[in-house]
Amino acid sequence: MRTALITGASSGIGEATAYAFAEKGFRLILTGRRLDRLNNTADLLRKRYAAEIITLQFDVRNRQETLDAINSIPEDFKSIDILVNNAGLAAGLAHVQDGDVDDWDRMIDTNIKGLLYVTRAVAPLMIAKGRGHIVNVGSVAGREVYENGGVYCATKYAVDALSRSMRIDMLESGIKVTNVCPGATETEFSTVRFKGDAERAKKVYEGYKSLTAKDIAEIITYIVNLPEHICINDILIMPSAQANAVKFNKS
Ligand code: NDP
Ligand code: 8X3
């Protein structure tokens, strides 16, 4: 039985990936800050799939908390085969010259430093057994920049750079690295970006069929179930009605 650790499993793509992995019989470590939500998902998946699951509450921005949480994983869950570095967010939309510096810190600390802290703690566990798969959730925003999205885009370009460099660094340790880059996916993402303004968030997904978290989860599940000698390094997934970061075919 393979073990997967998913960050940001309390909603959206991470939560949907937990469902998809549990259905495939993976042992799961679900992480995030909202422990009640993680525990609800864990209870449901235990009932539905008899899944073996633990939950860990930590903020990926906090280096010590992250390290302590990973160190606290019981021995029978510590043989991690798959790490899904999914926790992340956008905060605000603004020109760089007007940007909210607290928003920048949140995005950089979560999307870049948080991903690194988790990877630094988990990758040695994979390397010790000579195999593993790290799936980083990047974005179309890591492929092209758009107005008002500069810092978020920079964090996702960083995820792209880190995915490429991890692939080199861990090649001889038998670790596969995939950068999964979704386009518009309806989750809590835009509500978080707009600081809880659900009405404004809803408008982002109006007039076309956006991706769902389940769509991305199914693609991640496909990627981690490929034979050992195949690695999808990089994948960009868009709704059919989206051509690039800003061009949509809306009715
Ligand atoms: P959601 O807001 O639904 O989920 C984000 C998850 O990240 C939550 O589970 C949240 O958990 C977790 N998270 C956020 N900050 C922290 C933190 N500091 N410490 C620990 N966990 C944290 O959004 P998505 O599912 O859409 O986002 C998942 C990933 O997908 C992100 O990296 C995002 O950038 C990326 N993405 C999203 C796209 C979209 O259109 N939705 C498109 C391209 C990429 P909690 O709050 O409980 O800590
Ligand atoms: C999320 C997609 O286009 O809002 O990464 O940046 S976008």
PDB file of C-alpha atoms and ligand atoms in Angstrom:
ATOM      1  CA  MET A   1       0.000   0.000   0.000  1.00  0.00           C
ATOM      2  CA  ARG A   2       1.419   3.386  -0.997  1.00  0.00           C
ATOM      3  CA  THR A   3       1.420   6.364   1.375  1.00  0.00           C
ATOM      4  CA  ALA A   4       0.729   9.923   0.207  1.00  0.00           C
ATOM      5  CA  LEU A   5       1.079  13.213   2.070  1.00  0.00           C
ATOM      6  CA  ILE A   6      -1.135  15.994   0.713  1.00  0.00           C
ATOM      7  CA  THR A   7      -0.752  19.603   1.854  1.00  0.00           C
ATOM      8  CA  GLY A   8      -3.815  21.835   1.735  1.00  0.00           C
ATOM      9  CA  ALA A   9      -6.174  18.846   1.959  1.00  0.00           C
ATOM     10  CA  SER A  10      -8.874  20.835   3.782  1.00  0.00           C
ATOM     11  CA  SER A  11     -10.434  22.169   0.563  1.00  0.00           C
ATOM     12  CA  GLY A  12     -10.325  22.394  -3.216  1.00  0.00           C
ATOM     13  CA  ILE A  13      -7.736  20.444  -5.191  1.00  0.00           C
ATOM     14  CA  GLY A  14      -6.054  18.953  -2.103  1.00  0.00           C
ATOM     15  CA  GLU A  15      -9.310  17.658  -0.658  1.00  0.00           C
ATOM     16  CA  ALA A  16     -10.403  16.230  -4.023  1.00  0.00           C
ATOM     17  CA  THR A  17      -7.003  14.522  -4.334  1.00  0.00           C
ATOM     18  CA  ALA A  18      -7.541  12.940  -0.911  1.00  0.00           C
ATOM     19  CA  TYR A  19     -10.830  11.453  -2.181  1.00  0.00           C
ATOM     20  CA  ALA A  20      -9.251  10.221  -5.416  1.00  0.00           C
ATOM     21  CA  PHE A  21      -6.251   8.673  -3.647  1.00  0.00           C
ATOM     22  CA  ALA A  22      -8.415   7.024  -0.968  1.00  0.00           C
ATOM     23  CA  GLU A  23     -10.500   5.412  -3.705  1.00  0.00           C
ATOM     24  CA  LYS A  24      -7.259   3.918  -5.096  1.00  0.00           C
ATOM     25  CA  GLY A  25      -6.395   2.466  -1.693  1.00  0.00           C
ATOM     26  CA  PHE A  26      -3.589   4.844  -0.680  1.00  0.00           C
ATOM     27  CA  ARG A  27      -2.685   5.378   2.967  1.00  0.00           C
ATOM     28  CA  LEU A  28      -3.053   9.129   3.558  1.00  0.00           C
ATOM     29  CA  ILE A  29      -1.518  11.950   5.575  1.00  0.00           C
ATOM     30  CA  LEU A  30      -3.801  14.973   5.201  1.00  0.00           C
ATOM     31  CA  THR A  31      -2.443  18.358   6.242  1.00  0.00           C
ATOM     32  CA  GLY A  32      -3.667  21.932   6.552  1.00  0.00           C
ATOM     33  CA  ARG A  33      -4.555  24.506   9.202  1.00  0.00           C
ATOM     34  CA  ARG A  34      -8.298  23.708   9.513  1.00  0.00           C
ATOM     35  CA  LEU A  35      -8.121  20.481  11.480  1.00  0.00           C
ATOM     36  CA  ASP A  36     -11.913  20.080  11.791  1.00  0.00           C
ATOM     37  CA  ARG A  37     -12.237  19.907   8.023  1.00  0.00           C
ATOM     38  CA  LEU A  38      -9.330  17.491   7.680  1.00  0.00           C
ATOM     39  CA  ASN A  39     -10.850  15.244  10.348  1.00  0.00           C
ATOM     40  CA  ASN A  40     -14.294  15.314   8.706  1.00  0.00           C
ATOM     41  CA  THR A  41     -12.764  14.254   5.391  1.00  0.00           C
ATOM     42  CA  ALA A  42     -10.695  11.570   7.112  1.00  0.00           C
ATOM     43  CA  ASP A  43     -13.775  10.143   8.887  1.00  0.00           C
ATOM     44  CA  LEU A  44     -15.739  10.061   5.660  1.00  0.00           C
ATOM     45  CA  LEU A  45     -12.933   8.369   3.712  1.00  0.00           C
ATOM     46  CA  ARG A  46     -12.385   5.795   6.474  1.00  0.00           C
ATOM     47  CA  LYS A  47     -16.072   4.890   6.293  1.00  0.00           C
ATOM     48  CA  ARG A  48     -16.301   4.915   2.501  1.00  0.00           C
ATOM     49  CA  TYR A  49     -13.004   3.217   1.560  1.00  0.00           C
ATOM     50  CA  ALA A  50     -11.706   1.803   4.865  1.00  0.00           C
ATOM     51  CA  ALA A  51      -8.792   4.170   4.234  1.00  0.00           C
ATOM     52  CA  GLU A  52      -5.893   4.438   6.686  1.00  0.00           C
ATOM     53  CA  ILE A  53      -5.530   8.160   7.376  1.00  0.00           C
ATOM     54  CA  ILE A  54      -3.861  10.547   9.776  1.00  0.00           C
ATOM     55  CA  THR A  55      -4.352  14.296   9.859  1.00  0.00           C
ATOM     56  CA  LEU A  56      -1.739  16.911  10.745  1.00  0.00           C
ATOM     57  CA  GLN A  57      -2.479  20.529  11.573  1.00  0.00           C
ATOM     58  CA  PHE A  58       0.270  22.973  10.705  1.00  0.00           C
ATOM     59  CA  ASP A  59       0.898  26.212   8.862  1.00  0.00           C
ATOM     60  CA  VAL A  60       3.409  25.606   6.078  1.00  0.00           C
ATOM     61  CA  ARG A  61       4.757  29.135   6.617  1.00  0.00           C
ATOM     62  CA  ASN A  62       6.016  28.136  10.065  1.00  0.00           C
ATOM     63  CA  ARG A  63       9.295  26.269   9.639  1.00  0.00           C
ATOM     64  CA  GLN A  64       9.421  24.710  13.112  1.00  0.00           C
ATOM     65  CA  GLU A  65       5.727  23.739  13.126  1.00  0.00           C
ATOM     66  CA  THR A  66       6.187  22.071   9.753  1.00  0.00           C
ATOM     67  CA  LEU A  67       9.267  20.155  10.851  1.00  0.00           C
ATOM     68  CA  ASP A  68       7.688  19.081  14.161  1.00  0.00           C
ATOM     69  CA  ALA A  69       4.535  17.915  12.367  1.00  0.00           C
ATOM     70  CA  ILE A  70       6.451  15.805   9.832  1.00  0.00           C
ATOM     71  CA  ASN A  71       8.670  14.394  12.597  1.00  0.00           C
ATOM     72  CA  SER A  72       5.540  13.427  14.555  1.00  0.00           C
ATOM     73  CA  ILE A  73       4.270  11.111  11.787  1.00  0.00           C
ATOM     74  CA  PRO A  74       3.973   7.580  13.240  1.00  0.00           C
ATOM     75  CA  GLU A  75       6.475   5.025  11.905  1.00  0.00           C
ATOM     76  CA  ASP A  76       3.851   3.054   9.936  1.00  0.00           C
ATOM     77  CA  PHE A  77       2.944   6.211   7.955  1.00  0.00           C
ATOM     78  CA  LYS A  78       6.503   7.506   7.548  1.00  0.00           C
ATOM     79  CA  SER A  79       7.313   5.525   4.424  1.00  0.00           C
ATOM     80  CA  ILE A  80       5.962   8.285   2.165  1.00  0.00           C
ATOM     81  CA  ASP A  81       5.734   7.442  -1.552  1.00  0.00           C
ATOM     82  CA  ILE A  82       3.961  10.553  -2.830  1.00  0.00           C
ATOM     83  CA  LEU A  83       4.109  14.171  -1.680  1.00  0.00           C
ATOM     84  CA  VAL A  84       1.526  16.530  -3.157  1.00  0.00           C
ATOM     85  CA  ASN A  85       2.728  20.069  -2.496  1.00  0.00           C
ATOM     86  CA  ASN A  86      -0.645  21.685  -3.041  1.00  0.00           C
ATOM     87  CA  ALA A  87      -1.134  24.237  -0.206  1.00  0.00           C
ATOM     88  CA  GLY A  88      -1.103  27.697  -1.711  1.00  0.00           C
ATOM     89  CA  LEU A  89      -3.026  30.840  -2.363  1.00  0.00           C
ATOM     90  CA  ALA A  90      -3.323  34.144  -4.135  1.00  0.00           C
ATOM     91  CA  ALA A  91      -3.984  37.246  -2.030  1.00  0.00           C
ATOM     92  CA  GLY A  92      -5.322  40.326  -3.794  1.00  0.00           C
ATOM     93  CA  LEU A  93      -4.918  41.696  -7.297  1.00  0.00           C
ATOM     94  CA  ALA A  94      -2.824  44.838  -7.660  1.00  0.00           C
ATOM     95  CA  HIS A  95      -0.129  46.543  -9.673  1.00  0.00           C
ATOM     96  CA  VAL A  96       3.276  46.034  -8.069  1.00  0.00           C
ATOM     97  CA  GLN A  97       3.625  49.755  -7.344  1.00  0.00           C
ATOM     98  CA  ASP A  98       0.383  49.650  -5.316  1.00  0.00           C
ATOM     99  CA  GLY A  99       0.673  46.150  -3.868  1.00  0.00           C
ATOM    100  CA  ASP A 100      -0.151  45.194  -0.293  1.00  0.00           C
ATOM    101  CA  VAL A 101       3.139  43.993   1.181  1.00  0.00           C
ATOM    102  CA  ASP A 102       1.347  41.720   3.675  1.00  0.00           C
ATOM    103  CA  ASP A 103      -0.338  39.972   0.724  1.00  0.00           C
ATOM    104  CA  TRP A 104       3.084  39.506  -0.893  1.00  0.00           C
ATOM    105  CA  ASP A 105       4.491  37.978   2.302  1.00  0.00           C
ATOM    106  CA  ARG A 106       1.537  35.579   2.572  1.00  0.00           C
ATOM    107  CA  MET A 107       1.937  34.368  -1.000  1.00  0.00           C
ATOM    108  CA  ILE A 108       5.720  34.106  -0.966  1.00  0.00           C
ATOM    109  CA  ASP A 109       5.804  32.478   2.486  1.00  0.00           C
ATOM    110  CA  THR A 110       3.111  29.927   1.597  1.00  0.00           C
ATOM    111  CA  ASN A 111       3.676  29.137  -2.077  1.00  0.00           C
ATOM    112  CA  ILE A 112       7.490  29.172  -2.127  1.00  0.00           C
ATOM    113  CA  LYS A 113       8.898  28.885   1.378  1.00  0.00           C
ATOM    114  CA  GLY A 114       6.116  26.606   2.660  1.00  0.00           C
ATOM    115  CA  LEU A 115       6.561  24.251  -0.285  1.00  0.00           C
ATOM    116  CA  LEU A 116      10.299  24.202   0.414  1.00  0.00           C
ATOM    117  CA  TYR A 117       9.911  23.544   4.153  1.00  0.00           C
ATOM    118  CA  VAL A 118       7.605  20.583   3.511  1.00  0.00           C
ATOM    119  CA  THR A 119       9.850  19.214   0.768  1.00  0.00           C
ATOM    120  CA  ARG A 120      12.975  19.591   2.938  1.00  0.00           C
ATOM    121  CA  ALA A 121      11.288  17.503   5.655  1.00  0.00           C
ATOM    122  CA  VAL A 122       9.705  14.834   3.431  1.00  0.00           C
ATOM    123  CA  ALA A 123      12.195  14.321   0.570  1.00  0.00           C
ATOM    124  CA  PRO A 124      14.890  12.687   2.783  1.00  0.00           C
ATOM    125  CA  LEU A 125      12.305  10.070   3.854  1.00  0.00           C
ATOM    126  CA  MET A 126      11.767   9.191   0.186  1.00  0.00           C
ATOM    127  CA  ILE A 127      15.457   9.308  -0.660  1.00  0.00           C
ATOM    128  CA  ALA A 128      16.203   6.876   2.172  1.00  0.00           C
ATOM    129  CA  LYS A 129      14.137   4.232   0.402  1.00  0.00           C
ATOM    130  CA  GLY A 130      15.310   5.137  -3.097  1.00  0.00           C
ATOM    131  CA  ARG A 131      12.003   6.114  -4.640  1.00  0.00           C
ATOM    132  CA  GLY A 132       9.189   8.620  -4.412  1.00  0.00           C
ATOM    133  CA  HIS A 133       7.136  11.110  -6.381  1.00  0.00           C
ATOM    134  CA  ILE A 134       6.805  14.819  -5.612  1.00  0.00           C
ATOM    135  CA  VAL A 135       3.854  16.548  -7.275  1.00  0.00           C
ATOM    136  CA  ASN A 136       4.037  20.325  -7.048  1.00  0.00           C
ATOM    137  CA  VAL A 137       0.883  22.266  -7.830  1.00  0.00           C
ATOM    138  CA  GLY A 138       1.991  25.179  -9.985  1.00  0.00           C
ATOM    139  CA  SER A 139      -0.344  27.166 -12.220  1.00  0.00           C
ATOM    140  CA  VAL A 140      -0.929  28.727 -15.610  1.00  0.00           C
ATOM    141  CA  ALA A 141       0.270  31.758 -13.603  1.00  0.00           C
ATOM    142  CA  GLY A 142       3.675  30.069 -13.556  1.00  0.00           C
ATOM    143  CA  ARG A 143       3.734  30.036 -17.361  1.00  0.00           C
ATOM    144  CA  GLU A 144       2.674  33.575 -18.177  1.00  0.00           C
ATOM    145  CA  VAL A 145       2.246  36.753 -16.192  1.00  0.00           C
ATOM    146  CA  TYR A 146      -0.922  38.840 -16.132  1.00  0.00           C
ATOM    147  CA  GLU A 147      -1.687  42.377 -15.036  1.00  0.00           C
ATOM    148  CA  ASN A 148      -2.236  42.723 -11.272  1.00  0.00           C
ATOM    149  CA  GLY A 149      -1.015  39.182 -10.638  1.00  0.00           C
ATOM    150  CA  GLY A 150       2.728  39.846 -10.534  1.00  0.00           C
ATOM    151  CA  VAL A 151       3.622  38.442  -7.127  1.00  0.00           C
ATOM    152  CA  TYR A 152       1.301  35.429  -7.347  1.00  0.00           C
ATOM    153  CA  CYS A 153       2.718  34.704 -10.817  1.00  0.00           C
ATOM    154  CA  ALA A 154       6.255  35.061  -9.435  1.00  0.00           C
ATOM    155  CA  THR A 155       5.502  32.443  -6.764  1.00  0.00           C
ATOM    156  CA  LYS A 156       4.220  30.008  -9.385  1.00  0.00           C
ATOM    157  CA  TYR A 157       7.205  30.682 -11.658  1.00  0.00           C
ATOM    158  CA  ALA A 158       9.240  29.762  -8.580  1.00  0.00           C
ATOM    159  CA  VAL A 159       7.290  26.486  -8.272  1.00  0.00           C
ATOM    160  CA  ASP A 160       8.216  25.797 -11.902  1.00  0.00           C
ATOM    161  CA  ALA A 161      11.903  26.569 -11.231  1.00  0.00           C
ATOM    162  CA  LEU A 162      11.922  24.454  -8.070  1.00  0.00           C
ATOM    163  CA  SER A 163      10.213  21.537  -9.818  1.00  0.00           C
ATOM    164  CA  ARG A 164      12.886  21.578 -12.530  1.00  0.00           C
ATOM    165  CA  SER A 165      15.744  21.846 -10.058  1.00  0.00           C
ATOM    166  CA  MET A 166      14.334  19.181  -7.697  1.00  0.00           C
ATOM    167  CA  ARG A 167      14.117  16.852 -10.687  1.00  0.00           C
ATOM    168  CA  ILE A 168      17.846  17.324 -11.297  1.00  0.00           C
ATOM    169  CA  ASP A 169      18.842  17.236  -7.616  1.00  0.00           C
ATOM    170  CA  MET A 170      16.914  14.043  -6.835  1.00  0.00           C
ATOM    171  CA  LEU A 171      17.336  12.229 -10.149  1.00  0.00           C
ATOM    172  CA  GLU A 172      19.947   9.849  -8.814  1.00  0.00           C
ATOM    173  CA  SER A 173      17.872   9.227  -5.693  1.00  0.00           C
ATOM    174  CA  GLY A 174      15.010   7.799  -7.766  1.00  0.00           C
ATOM    175  CA  ILE A 175      12.569  10.623  -7.066  1.00  0.00           C
ATOM    176  CA  LYS A 176      10.127  11.704  -9.770  1.00  0.00           C
ATOM    177  CA  VAL A 177       8.993  15.346  -9.824  1.00  0.00           C
ATOM    178  CA  THR A 178       5.894  16.668 -11.612  1.00  0.00           C
ATOM    179  CA  ASN A 179       4.693  20.248 -11.942  1.00  0.00           C
ATOM    180  CA  VAL A 180       0.886  20.250 -12.325  1.00  0.00           C
ATOM    181  CA  CYS A 181      -0.345  23.594 -13.680  1.00  0.00           C
ATOM    182  CA  PRO A 182      -4.098  24.162 -13.635  1.00  0.00           C
ATOM    183  CA  GLY A 183      -5.996  27.001 -15.266  1.00  0.00           C
ATOM    184  CA  ALA A 184      -9.253  28.311 -13.801  1.00  0.00           C
ATOM    185  CA  THR A 185     -10.526  25.784 -11.251  1.00  0.00           C
ATOM    186  CA  GLU A 186     -13.515  26.588  -9.080  1.00  0.00           C
ATOM    187  CA  THR A 187     -12.473  26.102  -5.442  1.00  0.00           C
ATOM    188  CA  GLU A 188     -12.078  28.478  -2.484  1.00  0.00           C
ATOM    189  CA  PHE A 189      -9.134  30.028  -4.368  1.00  0.00           C
ATOM    190  CA  SER A 190     -10.887  33.206  -5.547  1.00  0.00           C
ATOM    191  CA  THR A 191     -12.773  33.687  -2.262  1.00  0.00           C
ATOM    192  CA  VAL A 192      -9.384  33.628  -0.529  1.00  0.00           C
ATOM    193  CA  ARG A 193      -7.871  35.949  -3.150  1.00  0.00           C
ATOM    194  CA  PHE A 194     -10.742  38.434  -2.600  1.00  0.00           C
ATOM    195  CA  LYS A 195     -10.527  38.151   1.213  1.00  0.00           C
ATOM    196  CA  GLY A 196     -13.858  36.377   1.704  1.00  0.00           C
ATOM    197  CA  ASP A 197     -15.875  38.254  -0.963  1.00  0.00           C
ATOM    198  CA  ALA A 198     -17.756  35.197  -2.274  1.00  0.00           C
ATOM    199  CA  GLU A 199     -19.890  37.231  -4.705  1.00  0.00           C
ATOM    200  CA  ARG A 200     -16.819  38.651  -6.451  1.00  0.00           C
ATOM    201  CA  ALA A 201     -15.233  35.209  -6.438  1.00  0.00           C
ATOM    202  CA  LYS A 202     -18.301  33.638  -8.085  1.00  0.00           C
ATOM    203  CA  LYS A 203     -18.004  36.035 -11.033  1.00  0.00           C
ATOM    204  CA  VAL A 204     -14.568  34.599 -11.920  1.00  0.00           C
ATOM    205  CA  TYR A 205     -16.259  31.327 -12.918  1.00  0.00           C
ATOM    206  CA  GLU A 206     -19.379  32.725 -14.606  1.00  0.00           C
ATOM    207  CA  GLY A 207     -20.181  32.365 -18.323  1.00  0.00           C
ATOM    208  CA  TYR A 208     -18.040  29.284 -19.039  1.00  0.00           C
ATOM    209  CA  LYS A 209     -17.394  25.802 -17.660  1.00  0.00           C
ATOM    210  CA  SER A 210     -14.427  26.023 -15.335  1.00  0.00           C
ATOM    211  CA  LEU A 211     -12.370  23.073 -14.164  1.00  0.00           C
ATOM    212  CA  THR A 212     -13.366  21.378 -10.911  1.00  0.00           C
ATOM    213  CA  ALA A 213     -11.026  20.268  -8.140  1.00  0.00           C
ATOM    214  CA  LYS A 214     -12.018  16.695  -9.045  1.00  0.00           C
ATOM    215  CA  ASP A 215     -10.782  17.203 -12.628  1.00  0.00           C
ATOM    216  CA  ILE A 216      -7.326  18.107 -11.343  1.00  0.00           C
ATOM    217  CA  ALA A 217      -7.374  15.359  -8.697  1.00  0.00           C
ATOM    218  CA  GLU A 218      -8.087  12.746 -11.365  1.00  0.00           C
ATOM    219  CA  ILE A 219      -5.154  13.990 -13.449  1.00  0.00           C
ATOM    220  CA  ILE A 220      -2.841  13.895 -10.409  1.00  0.00           C
ATOM    221  CA  THR A 221      -4.051  10.351  -9.681  1.00  0.00           C
ATOM    222  CA  TYR A 222      -3.308   9.321 -13.272  1.00  0.00           C
ATOM    223  CA  ILE A 223       0.185  10.835 -13.053  1.00  0.00           C
ATOM    224  CA  VAL A 224       1.143   9.057  -9.821  1.00  0.00           C
ATOM    225  CA  ASN A 225      -0.204   5.726 -11.102  1.00  0.00           C
ATOM    226  CA  LEU A 226       1.950   5.596 -14.220  1.00  0.00           C
ATOM    227  CA  PRO A 227       4.599   2.874 -14.388  1.00  0.00           C
ATOM    228  CA  GLU A 228       7.799   3.611 -12.451  1.00  0.00           C
ATOM    229  CA  HIS A 229       9.824   4.384 -15.624  1.00  0.00           C
ATOM    230  CA  ILE A 230       7.433   7.136 -16.803  1.00  0.00           C
ATOM    231  CA  CYS A 231       7.349  10.647 -15.334  1.00  0.00           C
ATOM    232  CA  ILE A 232       5.124  13.442 -16.576  1.00  0.00           C
ATOM    233  CA  ASN A 233       7.437  16.341 -15.792  1.00  0.00           C
ATOM    234  CA  ASP A 234       5.040  19.119 -16.469  1.00  0.00           C
ATOM    235  CA  ILE A 235       1.390  19.462 -17.409  1.00  0.00           C
ATOM    236  CA  LEU A 236      -0.818  22.490 -18.165  1.00  0.00           C
ATOM    237  CA  ILE A 237      -4.552  21.866 -17.823  1.00  0.00           C
ATOM    238  CA  MET A 238      -7.102  24.448 -18.904  1.00  0.00           C
ATOM    239  CA  PRO A 239     -10.859  24.589 -19.246  1.00  0.00           C
ATOM    240  CA  SER A 240     -11.702  24.279 -22.948  1.00  0.00           C
ATOM    241  CA  ALA A 241     -13.082  27.830 -22.720  1.00  0.00           C
ATOM    242  CA  GLN A 242      -9.727  29.273 -21.558  1.00  0.00           C
ATOM    243  CA  ALA A 243      -6.893  30.018 -24.015  1.00  0.00           C
ATOM    244  CA  ASN A 244      -4.374  31.642 -21.687  1.00  0.00           C
ATOM    245  CA  ALA A 245      -4.269  33.256 -18.255  1.00  0.00           C
ATOM    246  CA  VAL A 246      -6.703  36.025 -19.233  1.00  0.00           C
ATOM    247  CA  LYS A 247      -8.516  35.019 -22.448  1.00  0.00           C
ATOM    248  CA  PHE A 248     -11.853  33.269 -21.857  1.00  0.00           C
ATOM    249  CA  ASN A 249     -14.722  32.378 -24.172  1.00  0.00           C
ATOM    250  CA  LYS A 250     -17.622  33.560 -22.019  1.00  0.00           C
ATOM    251  CA  SER A 251     -21.231  33.385 -23.171  1.00  0.00           C
TER     252      SER A 251
HETATM  253  P1  NDP B   1      -8.332  26.352  -1.918  1.00  0.00           P
HETATM  254  O1  NDP B   1      -8.306  27.704  -1.304  1.00  0.00           O
HETATM  255  O2  NDP B   1      -9.626  25.660  -2.051  1.00  0.00           O
HETATM  256  O3  NDP B   1      -7.327  25.391  -1.117  1.00  0.00           O
HETATM  257  C1  NDP B   1      -6.090  25.840  -0.647  1.00  0.00           C
HETATM  258  C2  NDP B   1      -5.556  24.869   0.378  1.00  0.00           C
HETATM  259  O4  NDP B   1      -4.267  25.341   0.819  1.00  0.00           O
HETATM  260  C3  NDP B   1      -6.443  24.780   1.610  1.00  0.00           C
HETATM  261  O5  NDP B   1      -6.598  23.424   1.969  1.00  0.00           O
HETATM  262  C4  NDP B   1      -5.666  25.534   2.678  1.00  0.00           C
HETATM  263  O6  NDP B   1      -5.871  24.903   3.937  1.00  0.00           O
HETATM  264  C5  NDP B   1      -4.216  25.312   2.226  1.00  0.00           C
HETATM  265  N1  NDP B   1      -3.347  26.366   2.740  1.00  0.00           N
HETATM  266  C6  NDP B   1      -3.346  27.672   2.391  1.00  0.00           C
HETATM  267  N2  NDP B   1      -2.446  28.343   3.129  1.00  0.00           N
HETATM  268  C7  NDP B   1      -1.873  27.430   3.971  1.00  0.00           C
HETATM  269  C8  NDP B   1      -0.881  27.507   4.983  1.00  0.00           C
HETATM  270  N3  NDP B   1      -0.296  28.667   5.285  1.00  0.00           N
HETATM  271  N4  NDP B   1      -0.532  26.379   5.642  1.00  0.00           N
HETATM  272  C9  NDP B   1      -1.125  25.206   5.335  1.00  0.00           C
HETATM  273  N5  NDP B   1      -2.061  25.057   4.387  1.00  0.00           N
HETATM  274  C10 NDP B   1      -2.436  26.169   3.714  1.00  0.00           C
HETATM  275  O7  NDP B   1      -7.637  26.530  -3.335  1.00  0.00           O
HETATM  276  P2  NDP B   1      -7.186  25.488  -4.470  1.00  0.00           P
HETATM  277  O8  NDP B   1      -7.575  24.114  -4.126  1.00  0.00           O
HETATM  278  O9  NDP B   1      -7.622  26.055  -5.751  1.00  0.00           O
HETATM  279  O10 NDP B   1      -5.606  25.667  -4.375  1.00  0.00           O
HETATM  280  C11 NDP B   1      -4.703  24.593  -4.302  1.00  0.00           C
HETATM  281  C12 NDP B   1      -3.463  24.939  -5.112  1.00  0.00           C
HETATM  282  O11 NDP B   1      -3.815  25.064  -6.477  1.00  0.00           O
HETATM  283  C13 NDP B   1      -2.810  26.255  -4.726  1.00  0.00           C
HETATM  284  O12 NDP B   1      -1.414  26.068  -4.708  1.00  0.00           O
HETATM  285  C14 NDP B   1      -3.206  27.198  -5.866  1.00  0.00           C
HETATM  286  O13 NDP B   1      -2.272  28.220  -6.051  1.00  0.00           O
HETATM  287  C15 NDP B   1      -3.222  26.226  -7.020  1.00  0.00           C
HETATM  288  N6  NDP B   1      -3.979  26.631  -8.204  1.00  0.00           N
HETATM  289  C16 NDP B   1      -5.319  26.910  -8.112  1.00  0.00           C
HETATM  290  C17 NDP B   1      -6.002  27.266  -9.245  1.00  0.00           C
HETATM  291  C18 NDP B   1      -7.448  27.634  -9.233  1.00  0.00           C
HETATM  292  O14 NDP B   1      -7.935  28.237 -10.205  1.00  0.00           O
HETATM  293  N7  NDP B   1      -8.185  27.280  -8.173  1.00  0.00           N
HETATM  294  C19 NDP B   1      -5.347  27.311 -10.573  1.00  0.00           C
HETATM  295  C20 NDP B   1      -3.939  27.028 -10.520  1.00  0.00           C
HETATM  296  C21 NDP B   1      -3.304  26.672  -9.380  1.00  0.00           C
HETATM  297  P3  NDP B   1      -6.104  25.673   5.315  1.00  0.00           P
HETATM  298  O15 NDP B   1      -6.767  26.985   5.013  1.00  0.00           O
HETATM  299  O16 NDP B   1      -6.941  24.726   6.107  1.00  0.00           O
HETATM  300  O17 NDP B   1      -4.736  25.797   5.885  1.00  0.00           O
HETATM  301  C1  8X3 B   2      -4.710  30.296 -10.349  1.00  0.00           C
HETATM  302  C2  8X3 B   2      -5.084  30.642 -11.724  1.00  0.00           C
HETATM  303  O1  8X3 B   2      -5.135  32.512 -13.450  1.00  0.00           O
HETATM  304  O2  8X3 B   2      -6.126  32.981 -11.280  1.00  0.00           O
HETATM  305  O3  8X3 B   2      -3.388  29.884 -10.268  1.00  0.00           O
HETATM  306  O4  8X3 B   2      -3.755  32.863 -11.545  1.00  0.00           O
HETATM  307  S1  8X3 B   2      -5.010  32.338 -12.000  1.00  0.00           S
END
